Amino acid sequence: DTEVTQTPKHLVMGMTNKKSLKCEQHMGHRAMYWYKQKAKKPPELMFVYSYEKLSINESVPSRFSPECPNSSLLNLHLHALQPEDSALYLCASSPLGLGTYEQYFGPGTRLTVT
Amino acid sequence: GQQVMQIPQYQHVQEGEDFTTYCNSSTTLSNIQWYKQRPGGHPVFLIQLVKSGEVKKQKRLTFQFGEAKKNSSLHITATQTTDVGTYFCAARSGNTGKLIFGQGTTLQVKP
């Protein structure tokens, strides 16, 4: 199984809502990532988990809260988002962390904040 | 911080023509990775280059890593409509180890 799955595929939320994005991989990878991608731009790193510990937080606003319950799962909790947070949110995993290995991306969650 | 510059931003070709995208860095890179993102899709890993002067081929795709490990290229021979998408290079940041993406080259192929 070389797949990273993400749910939901699409999400529309108001600025006062709380929602969560979920990501799962069963490749035994020990590094997992959250990226944000705006149209016609490259993926922008948000968080990196290595061996289930947060190793990189790219100065992301606290309205985004990551969680890694176990080595296969990664969540991104959303609260009080702004319209400019609308984007494609991509989860990725790699065998080990930090740019040495290829990353496998999930299909993404397309988020719209109204 | 470390940057990877990628050109061109867009390329329109007639089906059957060749295509090349280039990545450049002012600093020596430990590796370079290439990803393809189809319209409406997600990035998919294509290849990783590690050695100075390395050349790798995947069917019609040829990847090169410069001798000084500061530049890389992806060349597609005889493009097909299935090659449409955005091609990103990405390099490992020496300081943090995270992957730094180029801005991408979007390829359109006219049948």
XYZ file of C-alpha atoms in Angstrom:
225
model
C 0.000 0.000 0.000
C 1.739 3.175 -1.226
C -1.162 5.498 -0.609
C -1.715 8.489 1.621
C -5.392 9.135 2.241
C -6.985 12.383 3.329
C -10.474 13.262 4.479
C -12.546 15.157 3.698
C -11.855 15.950 0.030
C -13.683 19.254 0.261
C -14.564 21.387 3.263
C -16.469 24.647 3.536
C -16.397 26.290 6.933
C -17.317 29.571 8.503
C -14.870 31.692 10.404
C -16.303 30.618 13.764
C -16.335 26.886 13.035
C -14.033 24.185 14.358
C -13.131 21.369 11.982
C -10.410 18.776 11.547
C -8.546 17.399 8.560
C -7.372 13.802 8.704
C -4.506 11.999 7.028
C -3.517 8.334 7.133
C -0.667 6.239 5.734
C 0.153 2.568 6.148
C 3.596 2.525 4.563
C 5.421 2.512 7.895
C 6.750 5.984 7.220
C 8.088 7.818 10.281
C 7.802 11.374 8.994
C 4.546 13.127 8.170
C 3.926 16.630 6.877
C 1.233 19.237 6.435
C 1.512 21.596 3.460
C -0.674 24.446 2.303
C -0.928 25.105 -1.426
C -2.472 28.131 -3.077
C -3.404 28.113 -6.764
C -0.426 28.207 -9.132
C 2.040 28.099 -6.219
C 4.300 25.370 -4.817
C 3.376 23.532 -1.617
C 4.255 25.579 1.456
C 5.414 23.587 4.474
C 3.427 24.059 7.672
C 4.402 21.259 10.071
C 6.668 18.220 10.209
C 6.268 15.273 12.553
C 9.180 12.904 12.935
C 8.652 9.737 14.972
C 5.337 11.208 16.136
C 6.975 14.313 17.586
C 6.558 17.797 16.148
C 9.940 18.691 14.711
C 9.140 21.726 12.553
C 6.469 24.410 12.920
C 6.899 26.997 10.179
C 5.555 29.835 12.332
C 2.012 28.777 11.519
C -0.776 30.757 13.256
C -2.238 29.041 16.304
C -5.621 28.709 14.577
C -3.978 25.663 12.942
C -3.211 22.920 15.461
C -1.544 19.680 14.343
C -1.785 16.357 16.112
C -0.101 13.008 15.504
C -2.018 10.356 17.505
C 0.158 7.510 16.208
C 2.659 6.720 13.486
C -0.066 6.255 10.840
C -2.328 9.209 11.561
C -1.992 12.949 11.290
C -4.678 15.503 12.055
C -4.931 19.221 11.500
C -7.411 20.987 13.774
C -8.834 24.230 12.431
C -10.421 27.000 14.483
C -11.376 30.594 13.754
C -9.907 30.549 10.265
C -9.775 33.525 7.934
C -10.873 33.649 4.273
C -7.208 33.876 3.231
C -6.711 30.393 4.718
C -8.730 28.963 1.835
C -6.361 26.622 -0.017
C -5.524 23.004 -0.806
C -4.132 21.310 2.315
C -1.816 18.452 1.492
C -0.575 15.736 3.795
C 2.613 13.874 2.918
C 4.755 11.137 4.396
C 8.288 9.872 3.888
C 10.266 6.896 5.202
C 12.356 9.173 7.381
C 12.286 12.884 7.798
C 13.600 16.065 6.493
C 14.176 16.071 2.790
C 16.401 13.043 2.435
C 13.695 10.776 1.081
C 10.909 11.143 -1.422
C 7.596 12.349 -0.099
C 4.281 10.717 -0.863
C 1.447 13.200 -1.029
C -2.212 12.586 -0.348
C -4.914 13.949 -2.666
C -5.486 16.944 -0.398
C -8.432 18.673 1.232
C -9.730 21.689 -0.632
C -10.744 24.134 2.090
C -12.963 27.155 1.606
C -13.420 29.582 4.490
C -16.488 31.791 4.196
C 16.988 31.431 3.470
C 17.880 28.911 0.801
C 15.985 29.336 -2.454
C 15.585 27.225 -5.541
C 14.805 29.190 -8.692
C 12.892 27.401 -11.434
C 12.348 28.529 -15.018
C 10.364 28.961 -17.124
C 7.132 29.566 -15.220
C 4.991 28.433 -18.158
C 5.646 26.543 -21.377
C 3.225 25.849 -24.212
C 4.375 23.272 -26.751
C 2.905 21.423 -29.678
C 2.531 17.709 -29.102
C 5.733 16.000 -30.220
C 7.987 18.935 -29.338
C 10.561 18.704 -26.572
C 10.343 20.485 -23.207
C 12.915 21.435 -20.590
C 12.609 23.004 -17.147
C 15.571 24.232 -15.114
C 16.298 24.644 -11.422
C 19.109 26.759 -10.039
C 20.503 27.415 -6.585
C 23.193 29.800 -5.367
C 24.332 27.176 -2.851
C 25.437 23.565 -3.254
C 22.562 21.147 -2.921
C 22.762 17.788 -1.167
C 20.026 16.391 -3.396
C 17.313 17.425 -5.817
C 13.897 15.860 -6.220
C 11.376 16.291 -9.018
C 7.605 16.127 -8.631
C 4.728 16.330 -11.117
C 1.309 17.745 -10.273
C -1.482 17.190 -12.762
C -4.257 19.828 -12.945
C -6.535 19.286 -9.952
C -4.170 16.671 -8.541
C -1.438 16.386 -5.965
C 2.358 16.312 -6.328
C 3.722 12.914 -7.315
C 7.367 12.048 -6.787
C 9.279 11.393 -10.005
C 12.933 11.012 -9.057
C 15.762 12.005 -6.733
C 19.292 12.918 -7.828
C 22.155 12.884 -5.352
C 25.493 12.606 -7.175
C 27.368 15.337 -9.000
C 26.748 15.088 -12.767
C 24.118 12.394 -12.300
C 21.809 11.639 -15.230
C 18.740 9.457 -14.889
C 16.149 8.497 -17.491
C 12.538 7.429 -17.183
C 11.206 6.619 -20.660
C 10.947 10.050 -22.372
C 12.079 11.975 -19.259
C 15.748 12.781 -18.640
C 16.885 14.271 -15.342
C 20.296 15.860 -14.800
C 22.149 17.141 -11.732
C 24.900 19.653 -12.445
C 28.555 18.977 -11.795
C 28.628 21.640 -9.093
C 25.337 20.366 -7.639
C 23.818 23.836 -7.973
C 21.476 23.182 -10.870
C 19.254 20.513 -12.319
C 17.071 20.013 -15.362
C 14.181 17.875 -16.511
C 13.891 17.247 -20.242
C 10.903 15.600 -21.892
C 11.384 14.266 -25.419
C 8.435 14.284 -27.813
C 5.798 15.576 -25.410
C 2.386 13.954 -25.197
C -0.874 15.351 -23.842
C -0.390 13.138 -20.774
C 2.661 15.230 -19.870
C 0.448 18.216 -19.043
C 0.913 19.495 -15.488
C 3.216 21.455 -13.231
C 6.713 20.162 -12.625
C 8.390 21.117 -9.356
C 11.977 20.676 -8.328
C 12.681 20.448 -4.607
C 15.917 20.449 -2.658
C 16.852 19.628 0.884
C 17.641 22.715 2.948
C 21.097 22.378 4.458
C 20.111 24.164 7.654
C 16.794 22.620 8.566
C 16.649 19.569 6.351
C 13.203 20.491 5.076
C 12.319 20.318 1.381
C 12.431 23.648 -0.474
C 10.255 23.707 -3.607
C 10.907 25.683 -6.747
C 8.055 27.801 -8.112
C 7.197 25.151 -10.684
C 6.930 25.066 -14.461
C 3.461 24.556 -15.899
C 3.468 22.630 -19.169
C 0.620 22.854 -21.654
C 0.656 20.521 -24.661
C -1.436 21.303 -27.740
C -2.626 18.174 -29.576
